[in-house]
Amino acid sequence: MPGSCWLILVLAVSSAAALADAATVEHTFNVATVSWPRICQPGNVSIPAVDGVPGPVIEACEGDTVVVHIINDSPYNVTVHWHGVFQRGTPWADGPEMVTQCPIRPGQRYTYRFAVSGQEGTLWWHAHSSFLRATVHGALIIRPRGGSAAAYPFPAPDGGEKTVILGEWWNNETVIDSNAIAVAYTINGKPGDLCACDTTPDRSARFEVTRNSTYLLRIINAALNTAFFFKVAGHTFTVVAADASYTDPYETDVIVIAPGQTVDALMSAGAAPGCYYMAISPYQSAFPPPPGGFNGNVTTALVEYSGASGGGGQPAMPAVPEPTDTDTANRFYTGMTGLLRPGRPTVPLAVDTRMFVTVGLGLRYPPSCDPTAAPPLPACQPIPIATMNNHSFVLPSTISMLDARYRDKAYGVYTSDFPVRPPVEFDYTNATREVLLGGAAAAALLFPGKPATRARKVGYNATVEMVLQNTALVGRESHPMHLHGFNFFVLAQGFGNYGDDDGERRLNLRNPQVRNTIAVPTGGWAVIRFVADNPGMWFMHCHIDSHMSIGLAMVFEVEDGPTPDTKLPAPPPDLPRC
C-alpha cells in the first residue's frame, strides 16, 4: 500500500509520547557475487550485489531505528554508507571505509544500527569501498511518523509513489578504470528501449499510472560519475524535496540531478491515455571534455497509462537538453528554496569558522619519476590528481580515522591541519593557465605535494561556512560535494570567482534550500553553512567516484560537546578490525 511502512516492531519502555509509535526496521543484506546479464555483449558478468541491481528498498518512518545485518559473501572488502542519515550518536555506523570503520572482510559480517530522527524523504544506501557502489546500492525511504501520506507538507499523491534509481553500467567486474566510459545508463537497473544492441523483452523499466492521479517520484542518482537531465514526455513536475529536505513547490519540466543527490517530485498523470518515455540524458559539465569522451546516449523507461488502447504504438519521446546545457542545469539548481516549517532549523546568522576551499583537478608525477632529469624519463608522464585547497586526500591503511581519534592515536594516521584557505589566491576559473598565475606558483598548484590524510578540527556546535570554489587548473567541471553527518544550507551559488560579482550580497539567509550534496557549478562557486553539532569524523568528498579516488576529499573532526550525550561514544563490540 502506498505510504505504508512494513515494520518489525519491538517493545520499548518509554514515557515519552513522541516515541510511542517508533519501531525498529530490520533487514539482512547478503553482499554476494551474482551472475548478471551483460549489456550489448553475450553472456553474463559476475558482480557484487544485494539481491540484484538496484538492491532492496529500506522503508522506515521518522523516529524509527534501522538495523541492517551485512553478511559479506563477496570476494571484496565491503562497507555500507547510509547516504544522508545524520548518524547522531552512531558515528560508527556511517560507513566510509577507513574513515569511520575498517572494511567488512570477505566471509565476515557487521550490523549497522542507527535512528532516522528529524528526517523525512528520500535517501539511499550504497557501498563505500572502492567502486562497489556501482552495483551495491538501493533506496532508503523515510516517511513522516506514523507512515501517513496525509502528513506530507504537500498534497498527498493519490496515485502512490514510484522509486526511480538512475545508474551506470560497465560490463566488467567491480574494479573500474577511473577513465572508463559507462557502457550504458540505467533506470532501475535497465538500459531501456533505445539501447539498440539490447533486444531483451524486459530491457525497460515500467511505471504504470492511472489517468488523473498524482504520483510522488522518488528519484535517486546512484551513478558513479554522471549527472543527468530527467524528463517524462508530455508531463511536468512539482519538486517538493531534495536530499530528504522539503522545498517550496517548484514547477519544472526537467529535473537535473548530480551523483549522490535525490529529488522528490509530484507528477500528475494528466496526459492523454497512452505510453510515454521517461528519459535520462547526461549533463556533461567538463571543459575541456574528458580525454576518452563520454557516453552521450539517452536511456528510457516506460510510463504506461492503465487501460490505454493501442499499447503497441511508439511511446512519445521528450526533447532532451544538449549534454553541455549548463544554463538549464543552473536554472534548476538555483530555482529551489527551502520550505520553512515551525520547529525546523533555520539559517544560523553568526559564523564561527569561515573556510574558502578550492576544489578541482591537478597533476602529479609517478613516485618513480625524477622530473628534473634531462631528458625527462618516459615514466614522467603526469597523471591526474584531485585536490581541495591544494591538498590531495588519501585514506589511512592501518586504522580508521574515527578509531584513531577515539583511541587518541591520530599521530601517524591523520593530521588536523586542513587549511581554511588555499595557499595562493589567483584567477581560479580562468581556463588559460598562463593567465591564472605563472612560474613556480603555477607549478606548485598544478603539482601539489604528496597525498596526505588531513582533517579540519572544529568545535562542537560551531557554525561553519564554506565557500566551495571551482578551479580550472586542469579543466572546469561541476563537482557534487557530499558532506557526511550533516545537512547544510545552500546560501548561494554562481559562476566565476566568488566575490567578483558581489556574491556575499546574494546570500539567502531566509529560506535557502537544504542539501547533503551540492553540485558546485562548473567554473563557479557555492556557499554552504552548517552547525557542527554532531561529534565524530565526517567525510566530505566529491561524489564523482573517479574524483574521490584520486583525492578530492577531506574530513571534518567535530569535537565533543559538554554533556555525556554529546561526546563520541565507544565503538560497538562487533566493529570490524583492520
Coordinates of C-alpha atoms in Angstrom, one line a residue:
M1 CA 0.0 0.0 0.0
P2 CA 1.3 3.5 -0.8
G3 CA 2.5 5.3 2.3
S4 CA 2.6 2.2 4.5
C5 CA 5.7 1.2 6.5
W6 CA 6.4 -2.6 6.8
L7 CA 8.0 -2.8 10.2
I8 CA 9.3 -5.3 12.7
L9 CA 8.0 -4.0 16.0
V10 CA 10.0 -4.1 19.2
L11 CA 8.7 -3.4 22.7
A12 CA 10.2 -0.2 24.1
V13 CA 9.6 1.1 27.6
S14 CA 9.3 4.9 27.4
S15 CA 7.2 7.6 28.9
A16 CA 7.8 9.9 26.0
A17 CA 4.7 10.2 23.9
A18 CA 6.9 11.2 20.9
L19 CA 8.4 7.7 20.9
A20 CA 5.1 5.8 21.4
D21 CA 4.9 4.8 17.7
A22 CA 8.6 4.4 16.9
A23 CA 9.7 1.0 15.8
T24 CA 12.7 -1.0 14.6
V25 CA 13.1 -1.8 10.9
E26 CA 15.4 -4.8 10.4
H27 CA 17.0 -6.2 7.3
T28 CA 19.7 -8.7 6.4
F29 CA 21.8 -7.8 3.4
N30 CA 23.9 -10.6 1.8
V31 CA 26.5 -8.9 -0.4
A32 CA 27.4 -11.8 -2.7
T33 CA 28.7 -12.4 -6.2
V34 CA 25.8 -12.8 -8.6
S35 CA 25.6 -13.6 -12.3
W36 CA 24.1 -10.7 -14.2
P37 CA 23.3 -10.2 -17.9
R38 CA 25.8 -8.1 -19.8
I39 CA 24.5 -5.2 -21.9
C40 CA 25.3 -5.3 -25.6
Q41 CA 27.5 -8.4 -25.1
P42 CA 26.7 -12.1 -25.0
G43 CA 26.7 -13.9 -21.7
N44 CA 26.7 -12.8 -18.1
V45 CA 29.1 -11.0 -15.8
S46 CA 29.8 -11.6 -12.1
I47 CA 29.1 -8.6 -9.9
P48 CA 28.8 -8.0 -6.2
A49 CA 25.2 -7.1 -5.3
V50 CA 22.4 -7.4 -2.7
D51 CA 19.6 -9.3 -4.5
G52 CA 20.3 -7.7 -7.8
V53 CA 20.7 -4.1 -9.1
P54 CA 19.3 -2.0 -7.6
G55 CA 19.2 -3.6 -4.2
P56 CA 16.4 -3.8 -1.6
V57 CA 14.4 -0.7 -0.6
I58 CA 14.6 0.2 3.1
E59 CA 11.4 1.8 4.3
A60 CA 11.0 3.5 7.7
C61 CA 9.2 6.3 9.4
E62 CA 10.7 9.3 11.2
G63 CA 11.9 8.3 14.6
D64 CA 12.4 4.6 13.8
T65 CA 15.6 2.6 14.4
V66 CA 17.1 0.9 11.4
V67 CA 19.1 -2.3 11.9
V68 CA 20.8 -3.9 8.9
H69 CA 22.9 -7.1 9.2
I70 CA 25.6 -7.1 6.5
I71 CA 26.9 -10.5 5.5
N72 CA 29.9 -10.3 3.1
D73 CA 29.9 -13.3 0.9
S74 CA 31.6 -11.4 -1.9
P75 CA 35.4 -11.6 -2.6
Y76 CA 35.8 -7.9 -1.9
N77 CA 36.1 -5.8 1.2
V78 CA 32.7 -4.0 1.9
T79 CA 31.3 -1.1 3.9
V80 CA 27.9 0.4 3.5
H81 CA 27.1 4.2 3.8
W82 CA 23.6 5.4 4.7
H83 CA 23.7 8.4 2.4
G84 CA 22.2 11.5 4.1
V85 CA 21.5 9.9 7.5
F86 CA 22.8 12.1 10.3
Q87 CA 24.1 9.3 12.5
R88 CA 23.6 11.3 15.6
G89 CA 25.1 9.3 18.4
T90 CA 26.0 6.5 16.0
P91 CA 29.1 7.8 14.1
W92 CA 30.5 4.2 13.9
A93 CA 27.6 3.3 11.6
D94 CA 28.3 6.0 8.9
G95 CA 30.2 3.5 6.7
P96 CA 33.0 5.2 4.7
E97 CA 35.9 2.7 4.5
M98 CA 38.9 3.8 6.7
V99 CA 37.2 7.0 7.8
T100 CA 34.7 5.6 10.3
Q101 CA 35.4 1.9 10.1
C102 CA 37.7 -0.8 8.7
P103 CA 36.1 -2.8 6.0
I104 CA 34.0 -5.9 6.4
R105 CA 36.3 -8.6 5.1
P106 CA 35.1 -11.5 2.8
G107 CA 33.3 -14.1 5.0
Q108 CA 32.7 -11.6 7.8
R109 CA 29.6 -9.7 9.0
Y110 CA 28.7 -6.4 10.7
T111 CA 25.4 -4.9 12.0
Y112 CA 24.7 -1.3 11.4
R113 CA 22.3 0.3 13.9
F114 CA 21.1 3.9 13.7
A115 CA 18.0 6.1 14.2
V116 CA 16.3 8.1 11.4
S117 CA 15.2 11.0 13.7
G118 CA 14.4 14.5 12.4
Q119 CA 14.5 13.4 8.8
E120 CA 11.8 12.7 6.2
G121 CA 12.1 12.0 2.5
T122 CA 14.2 10.0 0.0
L123 CA 17.8 8.9 0.9
W124 CA 19.7 5.9 -0.2
W125 CA 22.3 3.4 0.8
H126 CA 25.4 2.3 -1.1
A127 CA 28.8 0.6 -0.7
H128 CA 31.6 2.9 0.3
S129 CA 34.5 0.8 -0.7
S130 CA 36.4 1.2 -4.0
F131 CA 33.9 1.3 -6.8
L132 CA 31.5 -1.2 -5.4
R133 CA 28.6 1.2 -5.2
A134 CA 28.2 0.8 -9.0
T135 CA 26.2 -2.4 -8.2
V136 CA 25.7 -2.3 -4.4
H137 CA 23.1 0.3 -3.7
G138 CA 19.4 0.9 -3.0
A139 CA 16.8 3.3 -1.8
L140 CA 16.2 4.4 1.9
I141 CA 12.8 6.0 2.3
I142 CA 11.8 7.8 5.5
R143 CA 8.1 8.7 5.8
P144 CA 6.5 11.0 8.3
R145 CA 6.0 9.4 11.7
G146 CA 3.0 7.1 11.5
G147 CA 3.5 6.5 7.8
S148 CA 0.6 8.6 6.6
A149 CA 0.9 10.4 3.3
A150 CA -1.5 13.0 4.7
A151 CA 1.4 14.2 6.9
Y152 CA 3.4 15.4 3.9
P153 CA 3.6 19.2 3.6
F154 CA 2.2 19.0 0.1
P155 CA -0.9 17.4 -1.5
A156 CA -0.9 13.7 -0.9
P157 CA -0.1 11.7 -4.0
D158 CA -3.4 9.8 -4.5
G159 CA -1.8 7.5 -7.1
G160 CA 1.0 6.4 -4.9
E161 CA 4.8 6.5 -5.1
K162 CA 7.4 5.4 -7.6
T163 CA 11.1 4.9 -6.8
V164 CA 13.4 5.7 -9.7
I165 CA 17.1 4.9 -9.4
L166 CA 19.4 6.2 -12.1
G167 CA 22.7 4.4 -12.6
E168 CA 25.6 3.5 -14.9
W169 CA 26.6 0.1 -16.2
W170 CA 30.0 -1.4 -17.0
N171 CA 30.5 -4.9 -18.5
N172 CA 33.5 -5.7 -16.4
E173 CA 33.9 -6.5 -12.7
T174 CA 33.7 -4.0 -9.9
V175 CA 37.3 -2.7 -10.2
I176 CA 36.6 0.1 -12.8
D177 CA 39.2 2.1 -14.5
S178 CA 38.7 5.7 -13.4
N179 CA 38.9 6.8 -17.1
A180 CA 36.4 4.2 -18.3
I181 CA 33.2 5.2 -20.0
A182 CA 30.0 3.6 -18.9
V183 CA 28.5 1.1 -21.4
A184 CA 25.0 2.3 -20.7
Y185 CA 22.9 4.4 -18.3
T186 CA 20.1 2.6 -16.5
I187 CA 16.8 3.3 -14.9
N188 CA 16.1 0.8 -12.1
G189 CA 18.9 -1.3 -13.5
K190 CA 17.6 -1.5 -17.1
P191 CA 19.1 0.2 -20.2
G192 CA 15.8 1.0 -22.0
D193 CA 14.4 0.7 -25.5
L194 CA 16.9 3.0 -27.1
C195 CA 19.8 0.7 -26.3
A196 CA 19.8 -0.7 -29.8
C197 CA 22.2 -3.6 -29.1
D198 CA 20.0 -4.9 -26.2
T199 CA 16.8 -6.6 -27.6
T200 CA 15.7 -8.4 -24.5
P201 CA 11.9 -8.1 -23.8
D202 CA 12.4 -6.6 -20.3
R203 CA 15.1 -4.1 -21.2
S204 CA 12.9 -1.2 -20.0
A205 CA 11.7 -0.3 -16.5
R206 CA 7.9 0.2 -16.5
F207 CA 5.8 2.5 -14.4
E208 CA 2.0 2.1 -14.6
V209 CA -0.2 5.1 -13.9
T210 CA -3.9 5.9 -13.7
R211 CA -5.1 8.9 -15.6
N212 CA -5.8 12.0 -13.4
S213 CA -3.9 10.6 -10.5
T214 CA -0.8 12.2 -9.0
Y215 CA 2.3 10.3 -8.2
L216 CA 5.3 11.0 -6.0
L217 CA 8.5 10.2 -7.9
R218 CA 11.5 9.4 -5.6
I219 CA 14.5 10.0 -7.9
I220 CA 18.0 8.9 -6.9
N221 CA 21.2 9.3 -8.8
A222 CA 23.3 6.3 -8.0
A223 CA 25.7 6.8 -10.9
L224 CA 29.4 6.8 -10.2
N225 CA 30.3 9.7 -12.5
T226 CA 27.4 11.2 -14.4
A227 CA 24.8 13.9 -13.7
F228 CA 21.5 13.5 -15.5
F229 CA 18.7 15.5 -17.1
F230 CA 15.4 13.8 -16.3
K231 CA 12.2 14.2 -18.3
V232 CA 8.9 12.5 -19.0
A233 CA 7.3 13.2 -22.4
G234 CA 4.0 15.1 -22.0
H235 CA 4.4 15.6 -18.3
T236 CA 5.7 18.2 -15.9
F237 CA 6.8 18.1 -12.2
T238 CA 6.4 19.8 -8.9
V239 CA 9.6 19.4 -6.9
V240 CA 8.8 19.1 -3.2
A241 CA 12.0 17.8 -1.7
A242 CA 15.7 17.4 -2.4
D243 CA 18.1 15.3 -0.4
A244 CA 15.3 14.5 2.1
S245 CA 14.7 18.2 2.8
Y246 CA 11.4 19.8 1.8
T247 CA 11.4 22.6 -0.7
D248 CA 8.9 25.2 -1.7
P249 CA 6.9 23.8 -4.6
Y250 CA 9.0 24.2 -7.7
E251 CA 7.4 23.8 -11.1
T252 CA 9.6 22.4 -13.9
D253 CA 9.6 20.2 -17.0
V254 CA 13.1 19.0 -16.4
I255 CA 15.0 17.7 -13.3
V256 CA 18.7 17.9 -13.0
I257 CA 20.3 15.5 -10.6
A258 CA 24.0 15.0 -9.8
P259 CA 25.6 11.8 -8.4
G260 CA 24.6 11.3 -4.8
Q261 CA 21.6 13.6 -5.0
T262 CA 17.9 12.7 -4.6
V263 CA 14.8 14.7 -5.7
D264 CA 11.2 14.1 -4.7
A265 CA 8.7 15.4 -7.4
L266 CA 5.0 15.2 -7.9
M267 CA 3.8 14.2 -11.4
S268 CA 0.2 14.4 -12.4
A269 CA -0.9 11.7 -14.9
G270 CA -2.9 14.2 -16.9
A271 CA -1.9 13.4 -20.4
A272 CA -3.9 11.5 -23.0
P273 CA -4.0 7.8 -22.2
G274 CA -1.1 6.1 -23.9
C275 CA 2.6 5.3 -23.4
Y276 CA 5.3 7.9 -22.7
Y277 CA 9.0 7.7 -22.4
M278 CA 10.7 8.7 -19.1
A279 CA 14.2 9.7 -20.3
I280 CA 17.6 10.5 -18.8
S281 CA 20.4 12.1 -20.7
P282 CA 23.9 13.1 -19.4
Y283 CA 24.8 16.5 -18.2
Q284 CA 28.4 16.8 -19.3
S285 CA 29.8 19.8 -17.4
A286 CA 33.5 19.2 -18.0
F287 CA 35.5 21.6 -20.2
P288 CA 37.6 20.5 -22.0
P289 CA 35.6 17.3 -22.4
P290 CA 37.1 14.1 -20.9
P291 CA 40.1 12.7 -22.9
G292 CA 38.2 9.5 -23.7
G293 CA 34.9 11.2 -24.5
F294 CA 31.7 10.3 -22.7
N295 CA 28.5 8.3 -23.3
G296 CA 26.0 10.8 -24.8
N297 CA 23.2 8.2 -25.1
V298 CA 19.6 8.7 -23.9
T299 CA 18.2 6.0 -21.7
T300 CA 14.4 5.4 -21.3
A301 CA 11.8 3.8 -19.2
L302 CA 8.1 3.4 -19.9
V303 CA 5.3 5.4 -18.3
E304 CA 2.1 3.4 -19.3
Y305 CA -1.5 4.5 -18.6
S306 CA -3.6 1.7 -17.3
G307 CA -6.3 0.6 -19.7
A308 CA -4.9 2.6 -22.6
S309 CA -5.8 1.2 -26.0
G310 CA -3.2 0.9 -28.8
G311 CA -0.4 -0.1 -26.4
G312 CA 1.7 -1.3 -29.3
G313 CA 2.3 2.2 -30.6
Q314 CA 5.6 4.1 -30.4
P315 CA 5.9 5.9 -27.0
A316 CA 6.1 9.6 -27.1
M317 CA 9.7 10.9 -26.6
P318 CA 10.6 14.1 -24.7
A319 CA 13.0 16.6 -26.1
V320 CA 16.2 16.3 -24.0
P321 CA 18.7 19.1 -23.4
E322 CA 22.1 19.2 -25.0
P323 CA 24.7 17.4 -22.9
T324 CA 26.6 20.7 -22.2
D325 CA 23.4 22.7 -21.3
T326 CA 24.8 24.4 -18.2
D327 CA 22.1 27.1 -18.4
T328 CA 19.3 24.5 -17.9
A329 CA 21.3 22.9 -15.0
N330 CA 21.9 26.2 -13.3
R331 CA 18.2 27.2 -13.6
F332 CA 17.2 24.0 -11.8
Y333 CA 19.9 24.1 -9.2
T334 CA 19.3 27.7 -8.3
G335 CA 15.5 27.7 -8.7
M336 CA 14.6 25.9 -5.4
T337 CA 14.2 27.4 -2.0
G338 CA 13.7 25.6 1.3
L339 CA 10.2 25.1 2.9
L340 CA 10.0 27.0 6.2
R341 CA 8.3 24.8 8.8
P342 CA 7.7 25.5 12.5
G343 CA 10.3 23.9 14.8
R344 CA 12.7 23.2 11.9
P345 CA 16.3 24.6 11.9
T346 CA 16.8 28.0 10.3
V347 CA 20.0 29.5 9.0
P348 CA 22.5 30.4 11.8
L349 CA 23.5 34.0 11.4
A350 CA 26.7 34.1 13.4
V351 CA 29.6 32.2 11.8
D352 CA 32.5 30.7 13.9
T353 CA 34.6 29.1 11.2
R354 CA 34.9 30.5 7.7
M355 CA 36.6 28.4 5.0
F356 CA 37.4 29.2 1.4
V357 CA 38.1 25.9 -0.3
T358 CA 39.2 25.4 -3.9
V359 CA 38.0 22.1 -5.5
G360 CA 39.4 20.8 -8.8
L361 CA 41.9 18.7 -10.6
G362 CA 45.7 18.9 -10.9
L363 CA 48.6 16.7 -11.9
R364 CA 51.2 14.6 -10.2
Y365 CA 54.3 12.7 -11.3
P366 CA 54.5 8.9 -10.6
P367 CA 56.5 8.2 -7.5
S368 CA 59.4 6.7 -9.6
C369 CA 59.7 9.8 -11.7
D370 CA 62.5 12.4 -11.5
P371 CA 61.0 15.4 -13.3
T372 CA 64.4 17.2 -13.2
A373 CA 66.1 14.5 -15.3
A374 CA 67.3 15.5 -18.7
P375 CA 65.8 14.4 -20.9
P376 CA 62.6 13.6 -19.0
L377 CA 62.0 9.9 -18.5
P378 CA 59.1 8.2 -20.2
A379 CA 57.8 7.3 -16.8
C380 CA 57.4 11.0 -16.0
Q381 CA 54.1 11.5 -17.9
P382 CA 51.9 13.5 -15.4
I383 CA 48.8 11.8 -14.2
P384 CA 45.6 13.4 -12.8
I385 CA 45.2 14.2 -9.1
A386 CA 42.3 15.9 -7.4
T387 CA 42.7 18.5 -4.6
M388 CA 40.9 20.6 -2.0
N389 CA 42.9 23.7 -1.1
N390 CA 45.8 22.2 -2.9
H391 CA 45.8 19.1 -0.7
S392 CA 45.0 15.6 -2.2
F393 CA 43.4 13.2 0.3
V394 CA 44.5 9.6 0.8
L395 CA 42.8 7.1 3.1
P396 CA 44.8 5.6 6.0
S397 CA 45.7 1.9 5.7
T398 CA 46.0 0.5 9.2
I399 CA 43.3 2.0 11.3
S400 CA 40.2 4.1 10.6
M401 CA 40.3 7.8 11.4
L402 CA 37.4 7.6 13.9
D403 CA 39.1 4.7 15.7
A404 CA 42.4 6.6 15.8
R405 CA 40.7 9.6 17.3
Y406 CA 38.8 7.5 19.9
R407 CA 42.0 5.8 20.9
D408 CA 43.9 9.1 20.9
K409 CA 46.3 7.7 18.3
A410 CA 45.9 10.2 15.5
Y411 CA 49.7 10.7 15.2
G412 CA 50.8 8.9 12.0
V413 CA 47.3 8.3 10.9
Y414 CA 45.9 11.8 10.1
T415 CA 46.6 15.5 10.9
S416 CA 44.1 18.1 11.9
D417 CA 45.6 20.9 9.8
F418 CA 43.4 21.0 6.7
P419 CA 43.7 24.7 5.7
V420 CA 40.9 27.2 5.7
R421 CA 42.2 28.9 2.6
P422 CA 44.2 27.9 -0.5
P423 CA 47.9 28.6 -0.4
V424 CA 47.7 31.2 -3.2
E425 CA 45.0 33.5 -4.4
F426 CA 44.6 33.5 -8.2
D427 CA 42.1 33.8 -11.0
Y428 CA 40.5 30.4 -10.1
T429 CA 38.2 29.9 -13.1
N430 CA 40.3 31.3 -16.0
A431 CA 40.9 28.3 -18.2
T432 CA 44.3 29.7 -19.5
R433 CA 46.9 28.5 -17.1
E434 CA 49.4 31.2 -18.2
V435 CA 46.8 33.8 -17.2
L436 CA 46.0 32.1 -13.9
L437 CA 49.4 32.8 -12.5
G438 CA 52.9 31.8 -13.6
G439 CA 56.2 30.3 -12.9
A440 CA 56.9 28.5 -9.7
A441 CA 53.4 29.3 -8.2
A442 CA 51.6 27.7 -11.1
A443 CA 53.8 24.6 -10.9
A444 CA 53.2 24.3 -7.1
L445 CA 49.4 24.4 -7.7
L446 CA 49.4 22.1 -10.7
F447 CA 51.7 19.7 -9.0
P448 CA 50.8 19.7 -5.3
G449 CA 52.8 17.7 -2.7
K450 CA 52.4 14.0 -1.7
P451 CA 48.8 13.0 -1.0
A452 CA 48.0 13.0 2.8
T453 CA 45.2 12.3 5.3
R454 CA 44.0 15.7 6.6
A455 CA 41.1 16.8 8.7
R456 CA 39.8 20.1 9.9
K457 CA 39.1 20.3 13.6
V458 CA 36.0 22.4 14.6
G459 CA 34.5 22.9 18.0
Y460 CA 31.2 21.3 19.0
N461 CA 28.2 23.4 17.9
A462 CA 30.4 25.7 15.8
T463 CA 28.8 27.3 12.8
V464 CA 30.9 26.5 9.7
E465 CA 30.6 28.5 6.4
M466 CA 32.4 27.1 3.4
V467 CA 32.9 28.8 0.0
L468 CA 33.5 26.0 -2.4
Q469 CA 35.4 27.5 -5.4
N470 CA 35.8 25.5 -8.6
T471 CA 39.2 25.8 -10.3
A472 CA 40.3 25.5 -13.9
L473 CA 43.9 24.4 -13.4
V474 CA 43.3 21.3 -15.5
G475 CA 39.7 21.7 -16.5
R476 CA 36.4 23.1 -15.3
E477 CA 33.7 20.6 -14.1
S478 CA 30.8 20.6 -11.8
H479 CA 31.7 18.7 -8.6
P480 CA 28.9 17.2 -6.5
M481 CA 30.3 17.7 -3.0
H482 CA 28.8 15.4 -0.3
L483 CA 29.1 16.0 3.4
H484 CA 28.5 13.1 5.8
G485 CA 26.8 13.5 9.1
F486 CA 25.0 16.8 8.3
N487 CA 22.7 18.7 6.1
F488 CA 23.8 22.2 5.0
F489 CA 22.1 25.4 3.9
V490 CA 23.0 26.4 0.3
L491 CA 23.2 30.1 0.7
A492 CA 24.2 31.0 -2.9
Q493 CA 25.9 29.7 -6.0
G494 CA 27.2 31.3 -9.1
F495 CA 29.9 31.4 -11.8
G496 CA 33.4 32.9 -11.9
N497 CA 35.4 33.7 -8.8
Y498 CA 33.4 34.2 -5.6
G499 CA 33.5 37.9 -4.6
D500 CA 33.9 39.2 -8.2
D501 CA 30.1 39.6 -8.5
D502 CA 29.1 40.6 -5.0
G503 CA 28.4 37.0 -4.2
E504 CA 28.2 37.8 -0.5
R505 CA 25.3 40.1 -1.0
R506 CA 23.4 37.3 -2.7
L507 CA 23.3 35.0 0.3
N508 CA 19.8 33.7 1.0
L509 CA 19.6 33.8 4.8
R510 CA 15.8 33.3 5.0
N511 CA 14.8 30.2 3.1
P512 CA 17.7 28.6 1.3
Q513 CA 17.5 25.0 0.0
V514 CA 18.9 22.4 2.3
R515 CA 21.1 19.6 0.9
N516 CA 23.7 17.0 1.8
T517 CA 25.2 17.1 -1.7
I518 CA 25.8 20.3 -3.7
A519 CA 26.7 20.4 -7.3
V520 CA 29.3 23.2 -7.3
P521 CA 28.8 25.0 -10.7
T522 CA 31.3 24.3 -13.4
G523 CA 33.7 27.3 -13.4
G524 CA 31.9 28.7 -10.4
W525 CA 31.3 28.5 -6.7
A526 CA 28.8 27.7 -3.9
V527 CA 28.4 28.9 -0.3
I528 CA 27.2 26.4 2.3
R529 CA 26.7 26.7 6.0
F530 CA 26.0 24.1 8.8
V531 CA 26.2 23.7 12.5
A532 CA 28.8 21.1 13.7
D533 CA 26.6 19.6 16.4
N534 CA 27.5 16.0 15.8
P535 CA 30.8 14.8 17.3
G536 CA 32.8 12.4 15.0
M537 CA 34.9 12.2 11.9
W538 CA 32.8 13.3 8.9
F539 CA 33.9 12.7 5.3
M540 CA 33.4 15.5 2.7
H541 CA 34.2 14.4 -0.8
C542 CA 33.2 14.7 -4.5
H543 CA 30.6 12.1 -5.3
I544 CA 32.1 11.5 -8.7
D545 CA 33.9 8.4 -7.8
S546 CA 36.7 8.8 -10.3
H547 CA 37.5 12.1 -8.5
M548 CA 37.2 10.9 -4.9
S549 CA 39.6 8.0 -5.7
I550 CA 42.3 10.5 -6.7
G551 CA 42.0 12.7 -3.7
L552 CA 39.0 15.2 -3.9
A553 CA 38.1 14.9 -0.2
M554 CA 38.8 16.0 3.3
V555 CA 37.4 15.2 6.8
F556 CA 35.7 17.3 9.5
E557 CA 36.8 16.4 13.0
V558 CA 34.0 17.6 15.2
E559 CA 35.0 17.9 18.9
D560 CA 33.0 16.6 21.8
G561 CA 30.3 18.6 23.4
P562 CA 29.9 19.4 27.2
T563 CA 27.4 16.6 28.1
P564 CA 27.6 12.8 28.0
D565 CA 25.3 12.5 25.1
T566 CA 27.3 15.0 23.0
K567 CA 30.6 13.0 23.3
L568 CA 32.0 10.4 21.0
P569 CA 30.5 7.1 22.1
A570 CA 32.5 3.8 22.4
P571 CA 32.6 1.7 19.3
P572 CA 30.2 -1.3 19.1
P573 CA 31.7 -4.6 20.0
D574 CA 31.4 -6.1 16.5
L575 CA 33.0 -3.2 14.7
P576 CA 35.3 -4.7 12.0
R577 CA 39.1 -4.6 12.7
C578 CA 41.7 -3.9 10.1

